[in-house]
mmCIF file of C-alpha atoms in Angstrom:
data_model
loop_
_atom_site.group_PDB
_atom_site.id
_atom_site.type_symbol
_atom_site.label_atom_id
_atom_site.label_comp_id
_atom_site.label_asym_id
_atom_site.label_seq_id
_atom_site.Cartn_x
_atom_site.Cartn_y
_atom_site.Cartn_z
ATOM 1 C CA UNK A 1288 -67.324 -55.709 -47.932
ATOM 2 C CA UNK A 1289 -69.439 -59.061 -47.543
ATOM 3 C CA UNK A 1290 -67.301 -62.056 -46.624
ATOM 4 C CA UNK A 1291 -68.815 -65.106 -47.459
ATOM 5 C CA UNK A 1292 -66.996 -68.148 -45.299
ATOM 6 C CA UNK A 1293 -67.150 -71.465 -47.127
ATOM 7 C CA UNK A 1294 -65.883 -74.787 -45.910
ATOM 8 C CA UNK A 1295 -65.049 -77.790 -47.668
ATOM 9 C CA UNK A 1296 -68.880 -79.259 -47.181
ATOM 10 C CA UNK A 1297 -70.093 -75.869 -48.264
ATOM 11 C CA UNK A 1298 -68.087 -76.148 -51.530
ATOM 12 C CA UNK A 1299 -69.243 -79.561 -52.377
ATOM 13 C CA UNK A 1300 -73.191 -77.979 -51.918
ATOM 14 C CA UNK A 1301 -72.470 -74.935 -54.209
ATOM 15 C CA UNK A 1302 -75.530 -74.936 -56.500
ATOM 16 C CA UNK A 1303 -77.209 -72.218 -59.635
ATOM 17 C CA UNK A 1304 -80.650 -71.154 -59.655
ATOM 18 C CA UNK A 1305 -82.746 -72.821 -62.088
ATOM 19 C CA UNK A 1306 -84.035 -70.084 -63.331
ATOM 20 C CA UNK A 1307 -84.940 -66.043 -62.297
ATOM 21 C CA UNK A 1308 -86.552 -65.876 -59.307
ATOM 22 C CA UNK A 1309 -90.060 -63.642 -59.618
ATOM 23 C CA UNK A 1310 -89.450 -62.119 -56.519
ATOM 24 C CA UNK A 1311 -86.200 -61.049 -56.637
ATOM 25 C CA UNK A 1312 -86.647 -60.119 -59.961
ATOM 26 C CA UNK A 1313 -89.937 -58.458 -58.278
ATOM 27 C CA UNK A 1314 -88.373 -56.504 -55.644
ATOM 28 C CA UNK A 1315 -85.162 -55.596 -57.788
ATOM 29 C CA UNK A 1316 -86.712 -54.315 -60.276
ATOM 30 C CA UNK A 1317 -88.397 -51.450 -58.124
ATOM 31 C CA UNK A 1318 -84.886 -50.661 -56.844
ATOM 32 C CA UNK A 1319 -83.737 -50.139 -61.049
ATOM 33 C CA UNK A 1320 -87.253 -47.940 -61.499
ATOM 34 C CA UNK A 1321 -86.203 -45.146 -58.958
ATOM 35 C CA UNK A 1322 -82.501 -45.302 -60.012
ATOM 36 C CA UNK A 1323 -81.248 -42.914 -62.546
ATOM 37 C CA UNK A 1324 -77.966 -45.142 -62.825
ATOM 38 C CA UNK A 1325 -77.693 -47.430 -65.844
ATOM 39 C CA UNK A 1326 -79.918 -45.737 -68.901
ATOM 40 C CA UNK A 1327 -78.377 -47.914 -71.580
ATOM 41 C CA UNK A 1328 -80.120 -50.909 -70.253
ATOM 42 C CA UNK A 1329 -82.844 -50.038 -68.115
ATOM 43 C CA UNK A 1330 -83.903 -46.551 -69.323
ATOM 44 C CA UNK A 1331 -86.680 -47.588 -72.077
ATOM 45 C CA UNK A 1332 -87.661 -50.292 -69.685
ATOM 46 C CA UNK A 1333 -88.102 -47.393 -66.805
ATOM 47 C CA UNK A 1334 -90.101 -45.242 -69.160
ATOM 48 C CA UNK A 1335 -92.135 -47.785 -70.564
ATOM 49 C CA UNK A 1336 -92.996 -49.682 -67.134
ATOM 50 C CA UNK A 1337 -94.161 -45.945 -65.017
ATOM 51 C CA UNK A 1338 -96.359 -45.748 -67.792
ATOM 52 C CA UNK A 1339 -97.859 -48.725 -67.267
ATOM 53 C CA UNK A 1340 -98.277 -48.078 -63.209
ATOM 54 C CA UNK A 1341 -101.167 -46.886 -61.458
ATOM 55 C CA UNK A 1342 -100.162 -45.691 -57.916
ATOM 56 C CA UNK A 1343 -98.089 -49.097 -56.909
ATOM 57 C CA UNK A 1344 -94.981 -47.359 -56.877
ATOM 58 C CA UNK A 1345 -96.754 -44.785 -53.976
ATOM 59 C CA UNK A 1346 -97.524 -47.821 -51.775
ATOM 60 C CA UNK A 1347 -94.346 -50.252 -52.642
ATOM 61 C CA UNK A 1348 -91.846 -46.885 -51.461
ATOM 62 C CA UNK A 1349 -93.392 -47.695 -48.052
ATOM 63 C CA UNK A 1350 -92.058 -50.954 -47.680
ATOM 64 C CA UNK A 1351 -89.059 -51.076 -50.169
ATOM 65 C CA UNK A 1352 -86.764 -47.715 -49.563
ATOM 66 C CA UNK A 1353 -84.598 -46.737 -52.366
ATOM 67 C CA UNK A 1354 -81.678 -48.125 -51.037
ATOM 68 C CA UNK A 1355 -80.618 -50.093 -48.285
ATOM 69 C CA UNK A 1356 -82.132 -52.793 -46.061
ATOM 70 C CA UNK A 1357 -85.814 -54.155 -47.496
ATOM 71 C CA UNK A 1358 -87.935 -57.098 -45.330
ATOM 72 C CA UNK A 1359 -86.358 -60.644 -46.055
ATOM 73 C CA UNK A 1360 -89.555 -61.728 -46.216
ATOM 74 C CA UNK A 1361 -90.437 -60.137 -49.651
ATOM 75 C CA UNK A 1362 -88.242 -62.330 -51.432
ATOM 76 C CA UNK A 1363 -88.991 -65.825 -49.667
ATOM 77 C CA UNK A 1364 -86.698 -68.803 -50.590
ATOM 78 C CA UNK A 1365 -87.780 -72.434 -51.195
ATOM 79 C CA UNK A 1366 -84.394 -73.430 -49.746
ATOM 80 C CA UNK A 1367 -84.142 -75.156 -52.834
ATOM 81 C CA UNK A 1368 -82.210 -74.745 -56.450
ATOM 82 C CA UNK A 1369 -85.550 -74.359 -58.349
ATOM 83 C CA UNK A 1370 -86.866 -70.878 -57.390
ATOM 84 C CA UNK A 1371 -90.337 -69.650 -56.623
ATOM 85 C CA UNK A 1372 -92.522 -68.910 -59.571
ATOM 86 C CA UNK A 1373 -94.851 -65.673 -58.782
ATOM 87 C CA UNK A 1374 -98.091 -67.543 -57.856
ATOM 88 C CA UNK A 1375 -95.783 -69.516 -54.915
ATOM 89 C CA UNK A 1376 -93.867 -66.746 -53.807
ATOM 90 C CA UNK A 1377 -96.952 -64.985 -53.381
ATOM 91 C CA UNK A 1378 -98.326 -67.626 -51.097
ATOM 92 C CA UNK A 1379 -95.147 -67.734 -49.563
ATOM 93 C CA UNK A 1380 -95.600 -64.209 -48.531
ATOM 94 C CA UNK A 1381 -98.655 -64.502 -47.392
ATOM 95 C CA UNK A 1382 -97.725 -67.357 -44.955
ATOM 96 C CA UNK A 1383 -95.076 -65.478 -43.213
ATOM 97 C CA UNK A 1384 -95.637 -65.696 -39.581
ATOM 98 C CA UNK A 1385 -97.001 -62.421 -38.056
ATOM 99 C CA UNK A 1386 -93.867 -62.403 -35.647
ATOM 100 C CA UNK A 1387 -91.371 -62.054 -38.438
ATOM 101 C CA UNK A 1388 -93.161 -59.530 -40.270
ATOM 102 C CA UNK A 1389 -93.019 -57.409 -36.652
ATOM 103 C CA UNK A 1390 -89.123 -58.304 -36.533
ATOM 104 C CA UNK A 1391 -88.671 -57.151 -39.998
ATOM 105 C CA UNK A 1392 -90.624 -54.287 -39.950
ATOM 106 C CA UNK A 1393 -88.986 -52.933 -36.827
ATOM 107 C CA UNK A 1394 -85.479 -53.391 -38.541
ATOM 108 C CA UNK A 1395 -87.073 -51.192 -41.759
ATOM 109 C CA UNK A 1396 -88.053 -48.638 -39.191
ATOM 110 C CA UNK A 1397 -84.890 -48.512 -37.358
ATOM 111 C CA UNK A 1398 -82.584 -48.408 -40.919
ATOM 112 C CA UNK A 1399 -84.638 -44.848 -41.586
ATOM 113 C CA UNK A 1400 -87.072 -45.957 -43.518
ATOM 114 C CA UNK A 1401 -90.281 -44.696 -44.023
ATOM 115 C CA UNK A 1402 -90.384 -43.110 -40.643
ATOM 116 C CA UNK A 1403 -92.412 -39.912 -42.298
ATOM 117 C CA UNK A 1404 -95.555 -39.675 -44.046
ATOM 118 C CA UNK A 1405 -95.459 -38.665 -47.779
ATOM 119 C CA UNK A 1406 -97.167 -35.965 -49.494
ATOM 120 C CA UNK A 1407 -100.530 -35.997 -50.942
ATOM 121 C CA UNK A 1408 -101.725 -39.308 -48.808
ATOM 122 C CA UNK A 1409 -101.755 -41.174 -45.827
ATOM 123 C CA UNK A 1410 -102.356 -44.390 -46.985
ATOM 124 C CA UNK A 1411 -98.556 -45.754 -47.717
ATOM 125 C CA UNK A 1412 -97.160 -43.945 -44.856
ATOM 126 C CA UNK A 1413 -98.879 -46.522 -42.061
ATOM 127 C CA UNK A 1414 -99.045 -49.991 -44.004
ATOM 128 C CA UNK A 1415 -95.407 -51.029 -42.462
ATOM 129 C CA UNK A 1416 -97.348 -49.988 -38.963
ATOM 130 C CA UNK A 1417 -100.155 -52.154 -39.742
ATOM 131 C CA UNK A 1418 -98.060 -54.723 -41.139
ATOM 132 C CA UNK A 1419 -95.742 -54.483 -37.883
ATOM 133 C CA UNK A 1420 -99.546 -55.659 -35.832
ATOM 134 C CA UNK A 1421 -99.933 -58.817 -37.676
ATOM 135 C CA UNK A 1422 -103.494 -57.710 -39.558
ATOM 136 C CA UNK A 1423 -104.358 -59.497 -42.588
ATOM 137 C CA UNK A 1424 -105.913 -56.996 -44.410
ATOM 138 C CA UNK A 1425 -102.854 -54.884 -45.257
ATOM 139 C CA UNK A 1426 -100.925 -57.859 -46.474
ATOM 140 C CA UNK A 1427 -103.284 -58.364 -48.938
ATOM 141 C CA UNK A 1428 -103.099 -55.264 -49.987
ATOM 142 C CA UNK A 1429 -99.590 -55.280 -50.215
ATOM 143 C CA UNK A 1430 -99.608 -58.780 -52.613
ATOM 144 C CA UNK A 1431 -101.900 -57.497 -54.538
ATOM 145 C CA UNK A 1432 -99.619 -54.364 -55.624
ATOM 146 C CA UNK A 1433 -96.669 -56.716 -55.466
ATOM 147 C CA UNK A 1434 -99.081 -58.597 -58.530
ATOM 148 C CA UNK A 1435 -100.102 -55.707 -59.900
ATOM 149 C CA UNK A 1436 -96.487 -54.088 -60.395
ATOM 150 C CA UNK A 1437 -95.105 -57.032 -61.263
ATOM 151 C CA UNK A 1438 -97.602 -57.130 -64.382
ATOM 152 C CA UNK A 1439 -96.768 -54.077 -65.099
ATOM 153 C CA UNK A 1440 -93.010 -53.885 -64.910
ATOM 154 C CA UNK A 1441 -91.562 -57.237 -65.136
ATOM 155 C CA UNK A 1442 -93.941 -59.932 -66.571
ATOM 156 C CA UNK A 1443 -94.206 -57.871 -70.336
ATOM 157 C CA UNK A 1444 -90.106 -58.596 -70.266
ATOM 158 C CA UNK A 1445 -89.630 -62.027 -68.536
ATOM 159 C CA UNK A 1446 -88.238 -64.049 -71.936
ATOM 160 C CA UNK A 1447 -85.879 -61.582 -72.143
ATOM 161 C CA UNK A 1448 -85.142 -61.527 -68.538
ATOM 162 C CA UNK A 1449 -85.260 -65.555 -68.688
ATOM 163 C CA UNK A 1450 -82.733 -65.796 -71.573
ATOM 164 C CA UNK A 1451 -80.564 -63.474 -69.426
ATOM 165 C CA UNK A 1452 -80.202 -65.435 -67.266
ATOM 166 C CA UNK A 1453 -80.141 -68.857 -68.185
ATOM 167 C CA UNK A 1454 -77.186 -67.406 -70.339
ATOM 168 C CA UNK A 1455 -75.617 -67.042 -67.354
ATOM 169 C CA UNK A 1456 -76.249 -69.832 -66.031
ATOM 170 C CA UNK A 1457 -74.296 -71.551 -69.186
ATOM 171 C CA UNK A 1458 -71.363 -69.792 -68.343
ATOM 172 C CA UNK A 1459 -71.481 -70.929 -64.718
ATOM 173 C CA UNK A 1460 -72.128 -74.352 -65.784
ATOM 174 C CA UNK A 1461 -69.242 -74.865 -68.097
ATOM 175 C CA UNK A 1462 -67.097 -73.244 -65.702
ATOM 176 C CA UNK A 1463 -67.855 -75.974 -63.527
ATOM 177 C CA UNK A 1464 -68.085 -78.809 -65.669
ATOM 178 C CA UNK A 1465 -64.129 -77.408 -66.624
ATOM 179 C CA UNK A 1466 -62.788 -77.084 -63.018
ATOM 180 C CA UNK A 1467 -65.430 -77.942 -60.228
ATOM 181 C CA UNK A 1468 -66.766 -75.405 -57.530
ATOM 182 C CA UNK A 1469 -63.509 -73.459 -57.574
ATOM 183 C CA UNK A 1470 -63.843 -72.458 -61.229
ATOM 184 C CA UNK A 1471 -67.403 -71.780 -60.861
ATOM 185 C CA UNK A 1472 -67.088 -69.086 -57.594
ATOM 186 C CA UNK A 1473 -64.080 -67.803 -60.008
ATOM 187 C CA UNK A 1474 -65.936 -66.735 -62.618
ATOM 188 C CA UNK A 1475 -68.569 -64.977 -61.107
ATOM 189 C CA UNK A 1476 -69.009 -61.047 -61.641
ATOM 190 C CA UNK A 1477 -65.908 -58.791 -60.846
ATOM 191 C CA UNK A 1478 -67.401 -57.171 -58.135
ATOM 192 C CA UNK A 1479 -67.170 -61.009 -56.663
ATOM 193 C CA UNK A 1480 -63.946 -62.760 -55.655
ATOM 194 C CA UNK A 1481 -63.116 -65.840 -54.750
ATOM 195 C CA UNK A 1482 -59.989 -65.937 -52.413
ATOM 196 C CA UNK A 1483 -60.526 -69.150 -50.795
ATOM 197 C CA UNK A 1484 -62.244 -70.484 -48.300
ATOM 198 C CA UNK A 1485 -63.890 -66.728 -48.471
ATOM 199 C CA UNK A 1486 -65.837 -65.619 -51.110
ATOM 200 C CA UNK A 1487 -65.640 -61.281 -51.177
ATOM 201 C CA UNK A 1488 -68.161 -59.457 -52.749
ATOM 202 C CA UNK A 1489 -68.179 -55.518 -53.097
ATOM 203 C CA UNK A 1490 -70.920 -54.576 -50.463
ATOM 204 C CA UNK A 1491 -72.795 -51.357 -48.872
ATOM 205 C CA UNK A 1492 -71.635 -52.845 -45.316
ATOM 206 C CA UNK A 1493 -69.118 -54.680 -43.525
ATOM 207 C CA UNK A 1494 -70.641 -58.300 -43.318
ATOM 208 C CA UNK A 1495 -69.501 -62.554 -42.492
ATOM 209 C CA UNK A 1496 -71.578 -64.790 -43.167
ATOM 210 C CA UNK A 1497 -70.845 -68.116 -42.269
ATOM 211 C CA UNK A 1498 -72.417 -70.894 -44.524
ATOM 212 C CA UNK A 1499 -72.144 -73.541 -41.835
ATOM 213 C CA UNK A 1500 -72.016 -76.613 -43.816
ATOM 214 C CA UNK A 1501 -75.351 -75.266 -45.635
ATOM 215 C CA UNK A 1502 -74.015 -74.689 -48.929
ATOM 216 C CA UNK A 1503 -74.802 -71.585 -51.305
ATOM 217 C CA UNK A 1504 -77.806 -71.113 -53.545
ATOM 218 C CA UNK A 1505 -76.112 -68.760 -56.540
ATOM 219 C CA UNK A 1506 -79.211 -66.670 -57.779
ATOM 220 C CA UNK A 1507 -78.109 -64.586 -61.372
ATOM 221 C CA UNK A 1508 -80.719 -61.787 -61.325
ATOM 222 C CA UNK A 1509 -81.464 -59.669 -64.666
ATOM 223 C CA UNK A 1510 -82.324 -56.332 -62.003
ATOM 224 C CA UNK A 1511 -79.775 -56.727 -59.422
ATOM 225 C CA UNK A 1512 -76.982 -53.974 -60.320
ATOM 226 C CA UNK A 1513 -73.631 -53.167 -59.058
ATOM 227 C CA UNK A 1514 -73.307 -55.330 -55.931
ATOM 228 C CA UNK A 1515 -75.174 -58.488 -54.705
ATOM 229 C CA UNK A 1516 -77.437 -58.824 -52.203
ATOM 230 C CA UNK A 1517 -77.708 -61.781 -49.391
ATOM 231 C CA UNK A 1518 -80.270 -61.643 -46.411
ATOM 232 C CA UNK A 1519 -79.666 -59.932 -43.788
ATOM 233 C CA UNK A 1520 -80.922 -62.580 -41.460
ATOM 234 C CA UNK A 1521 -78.136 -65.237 -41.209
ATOM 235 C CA UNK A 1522 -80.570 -67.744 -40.259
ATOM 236 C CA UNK A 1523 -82.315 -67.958 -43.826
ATOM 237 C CA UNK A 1524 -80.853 -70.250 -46.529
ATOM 238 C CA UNK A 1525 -77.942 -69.107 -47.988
ATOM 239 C CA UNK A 1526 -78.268 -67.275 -51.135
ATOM 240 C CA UNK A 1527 -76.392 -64.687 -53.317
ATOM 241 C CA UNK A 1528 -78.018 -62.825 -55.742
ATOM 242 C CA UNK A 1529 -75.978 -61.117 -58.243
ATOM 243 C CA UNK A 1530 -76.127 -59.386 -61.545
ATOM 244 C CA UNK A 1531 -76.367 -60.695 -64.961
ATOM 245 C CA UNK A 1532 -74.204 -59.483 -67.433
ATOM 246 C CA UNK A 1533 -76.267 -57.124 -70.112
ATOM 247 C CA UNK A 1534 -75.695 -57.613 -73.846
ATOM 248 C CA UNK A 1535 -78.755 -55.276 -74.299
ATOM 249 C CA UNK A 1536 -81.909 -53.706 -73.157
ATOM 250 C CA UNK A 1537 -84.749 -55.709 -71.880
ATOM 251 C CA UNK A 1538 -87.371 -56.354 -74.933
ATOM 252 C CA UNK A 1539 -90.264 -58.473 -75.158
ATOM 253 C CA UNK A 1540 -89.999 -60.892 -77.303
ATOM 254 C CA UNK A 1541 -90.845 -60.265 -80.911
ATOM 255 C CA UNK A 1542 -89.899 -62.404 -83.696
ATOM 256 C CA UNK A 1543 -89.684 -59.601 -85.700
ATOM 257 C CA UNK A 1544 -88.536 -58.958 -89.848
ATOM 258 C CA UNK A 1545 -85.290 -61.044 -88.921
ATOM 259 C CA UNK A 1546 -87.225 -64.652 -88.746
ATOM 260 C CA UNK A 1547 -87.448 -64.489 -92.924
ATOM 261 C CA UNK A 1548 -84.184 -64.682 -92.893
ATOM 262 C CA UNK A 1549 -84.152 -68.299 -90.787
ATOM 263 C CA UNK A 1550 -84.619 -71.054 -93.699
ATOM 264 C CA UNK A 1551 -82.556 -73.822 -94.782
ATOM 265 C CA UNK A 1552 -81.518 -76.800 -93.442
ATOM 266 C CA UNK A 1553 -78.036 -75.827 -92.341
ATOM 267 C CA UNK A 1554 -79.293 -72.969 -90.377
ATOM 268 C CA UNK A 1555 -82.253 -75.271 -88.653
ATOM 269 C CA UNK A 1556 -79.194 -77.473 -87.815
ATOM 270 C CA UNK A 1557 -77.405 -74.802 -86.498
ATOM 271 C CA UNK A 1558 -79.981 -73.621 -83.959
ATOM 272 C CA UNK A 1559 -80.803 -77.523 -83.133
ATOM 273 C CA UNK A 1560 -76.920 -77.839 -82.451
ATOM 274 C CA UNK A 1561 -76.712 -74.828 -79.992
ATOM 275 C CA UNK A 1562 -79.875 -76.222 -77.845
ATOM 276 C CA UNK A 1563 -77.650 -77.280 -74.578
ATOM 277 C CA UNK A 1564 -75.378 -74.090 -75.099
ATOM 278 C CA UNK A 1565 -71.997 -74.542 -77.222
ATOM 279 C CA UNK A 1566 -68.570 -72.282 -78.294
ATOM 280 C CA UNK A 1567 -68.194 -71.631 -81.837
ATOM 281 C CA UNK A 1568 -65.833 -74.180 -82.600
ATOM 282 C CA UNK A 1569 -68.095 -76.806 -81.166
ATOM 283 C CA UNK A 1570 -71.119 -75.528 -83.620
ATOM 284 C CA UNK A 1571 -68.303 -75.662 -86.441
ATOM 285 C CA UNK A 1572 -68.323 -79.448 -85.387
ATOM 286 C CA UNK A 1573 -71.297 -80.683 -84.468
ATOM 287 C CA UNK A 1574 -72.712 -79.031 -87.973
ATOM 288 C CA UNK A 1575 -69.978 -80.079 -90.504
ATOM 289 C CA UNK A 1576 -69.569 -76.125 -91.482
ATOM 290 C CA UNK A 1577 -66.313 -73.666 -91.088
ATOM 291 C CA UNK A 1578 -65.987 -71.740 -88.331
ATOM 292 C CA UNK A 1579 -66.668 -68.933 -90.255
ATOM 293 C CA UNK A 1580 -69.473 -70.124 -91.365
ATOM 294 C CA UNK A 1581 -70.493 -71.199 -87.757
ATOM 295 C CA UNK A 1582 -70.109 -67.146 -86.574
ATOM 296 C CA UNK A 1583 -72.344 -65.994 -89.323
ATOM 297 C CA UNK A 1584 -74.957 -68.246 -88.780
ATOM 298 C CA UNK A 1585 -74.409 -67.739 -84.963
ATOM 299 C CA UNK A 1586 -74.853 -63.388 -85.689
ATOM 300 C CA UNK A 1587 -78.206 -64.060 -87.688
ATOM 301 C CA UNK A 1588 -79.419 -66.269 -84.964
ATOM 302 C CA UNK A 1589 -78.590 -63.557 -82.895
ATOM 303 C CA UNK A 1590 -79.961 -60.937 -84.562
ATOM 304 C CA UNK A 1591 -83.880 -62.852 -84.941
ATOM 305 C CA UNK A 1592 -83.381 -63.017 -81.164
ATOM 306 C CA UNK A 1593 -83.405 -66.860 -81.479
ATOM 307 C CA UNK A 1594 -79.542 -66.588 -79.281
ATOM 308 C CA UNK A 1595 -77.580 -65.061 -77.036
ATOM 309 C CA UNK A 1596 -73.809 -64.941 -77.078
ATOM 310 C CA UNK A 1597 -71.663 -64.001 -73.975
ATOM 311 C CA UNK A 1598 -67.635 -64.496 -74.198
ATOM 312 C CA UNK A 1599 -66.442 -66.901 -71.548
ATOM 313 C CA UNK A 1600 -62.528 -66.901 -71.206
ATOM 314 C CA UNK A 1601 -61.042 -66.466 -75.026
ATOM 315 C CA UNK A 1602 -63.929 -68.162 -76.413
ATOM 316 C CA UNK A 1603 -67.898 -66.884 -77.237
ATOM 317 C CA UNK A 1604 -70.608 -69.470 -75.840
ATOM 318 C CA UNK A 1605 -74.079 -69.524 -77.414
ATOM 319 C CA UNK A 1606 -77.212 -70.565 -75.500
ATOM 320 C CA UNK A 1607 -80.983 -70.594 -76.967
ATOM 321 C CA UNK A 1608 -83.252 -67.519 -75.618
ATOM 322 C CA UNK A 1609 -86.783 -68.888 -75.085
ATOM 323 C CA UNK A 1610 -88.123 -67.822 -78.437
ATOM 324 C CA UNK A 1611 -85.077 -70.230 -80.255
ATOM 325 C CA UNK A 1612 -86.395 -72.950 -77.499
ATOM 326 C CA UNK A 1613 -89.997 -72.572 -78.404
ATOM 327 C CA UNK A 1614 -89.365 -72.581 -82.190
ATOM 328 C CA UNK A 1615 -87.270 -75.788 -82.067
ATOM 329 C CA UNK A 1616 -90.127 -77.486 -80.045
ATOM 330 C CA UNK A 1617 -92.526 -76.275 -82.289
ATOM 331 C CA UNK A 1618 -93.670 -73.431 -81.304
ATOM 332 C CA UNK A 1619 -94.274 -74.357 -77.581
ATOM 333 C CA UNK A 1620 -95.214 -71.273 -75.343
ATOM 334 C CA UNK A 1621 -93.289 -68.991 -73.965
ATOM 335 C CA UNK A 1622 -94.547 -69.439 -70.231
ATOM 336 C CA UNK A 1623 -94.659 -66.594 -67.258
ATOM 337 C CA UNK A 1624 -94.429 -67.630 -64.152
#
């Protein structure tokens, strides 16, 4: 179990993500690609992303074991609630200090993993041993398969993986315009409770970690599955990644046959009206239609992939997925970061 201590100055600096993080999301999403667990959501996505691979998942195994402990350094943290796109988490990576990557490596090494060489190569087996001497050349190489995988298995699904989680992150938020921090660290996933001042989360380890007047960065992650994951290093800034909840199976976006169906004024108001996120009732009322009418427009909103609905207490909340942003902008680009 992982024990989270929070104080009362912790609590008042309890802060969401702004967004997925493209390292996490990075580095998560190569735990999901070796994992047989979860086919509903993340089987096409596994089938269609090895296809797209060309040897990164050979090197990547060296340095990020199947389960486990992986370097905090893959995932570097801006300390901050906006996260790193890819481009600075990339640099971020590349400026970690020689010493840490030696500390970090040694802990890999000393958790099991990849102590042997695999078959058919020798290439991934001694990267975390070059890595471990400080030499440039082998962290390049390992960005550029981090870039290279993550165009491959991540960037062709990132709207979907965005509207994921900034769905979540409307949950969060009204839980905490309704009832403060409390009601926020109270609604997060089951495998998370909040039993205060601790906050327990399901966890491969018995684990404190003292916040120390630091606060908590809450990261929702669209790969993370089953439990969350903290740095090991207590020294880091505080964050907690944890899983999003999954309506469905990672797509790209595509407006597909459903957008003929999107014309009229009412149902341009409707999709206006759900912009900042919203219940049904409140789209019943800041339209002027029924609330049944308000559901069905809400379900073919839905179904052009314009919204996202996820229940929070007895009620439903809507939020825009990037394609109903762009549209109401007109048309604005979906961006990757």
């Amino acid at each position: 179990m992982l024990r989270i201590h929070v104080s009362g100055v912790d609590l008042s600096r309890v802060r969401m993500a702004t967004r997925p993080d493209a390292m996490w999301e990075t580095i998560l999403s190569f735990h999901r690609l070796r994992d047989r667990r979860g086919s509903t959501v993340f089987g096409k996505w596994r089938k269609e992303s090895r296809n797209r691979l060309n040897g990164e998942a050979r090197l990547l195994s060296a340095v990020v074991p199947l389960r486990g402990y992986f370097p905090d350094f893959l995932t570097p943290s801006g300390g901050g609630s906006e996260p790193f796109g890819l481009d600075a988490g990339m640099e971020a990576l590349r400026d970690t200090p020689a010493q840490r990557i030696r500390e970090e490596f040694g802990l890999l090494t000393r958790n099991g993993a990849p102590a042997r060489r695999p078959s058919g190569g020798h290439a991934p087996a001694v990267l975390p041993e070059a890595l471990a001497e400080g030499r440039t050349e082998p962290l390049g190489r390992l960005i550029s398969t981090l870039r290279a995988y993550h165009r491959a298995a991540v960037e062709p699904y990132w709207p979907h993986i965005r509207a994921s989680v900034e769905a979540d992150r409307a949950v969060r938020g009204r839980a905490l315009l309704d009832g403060g921090a409390d009601e926020l660290l109270a609604t997060l996933p089951s495998m998370i409770r909040w039993r205060a001042p601790v906050l327990e989360a399901d966890y491969p380890v018995d684990r404190d970690l003292h916040l120390d007047g630091r606060g908590l960065l809450l990261q929702p992650s669209f790969f993370c599955r089953g439990t969350p994951v903290v740095y090991r290093d207590p020294a880091l800034p505080p964050v907690l990644v944890y899983p999003v909840t999954h309506p469905g199976a990672p797509a790209a976006a595509d407006p597909g046959p459903w957008l003929g169906r999107l014309v009229g004024h009412t149902r341009s108001a409707v999709l206006r009206s759900i912009d900042n996120g919203c219940t049904t009732s409140e789209l019943a009322r800041r339209t002027g239609v029924s609330l049944a009418s308000a559901s069905q427009h809400a379900c073919v909103l839905r179904e052009a992939g314009l919204v996202r609905t996820l229940r929070h207490g007895s009620s439903v909340l809507h939020t825009l997925t990037p394609l109903g942003a762009a549209l109401i902008r007109g048309g604005a680009p979906i961006a990757v970061p």
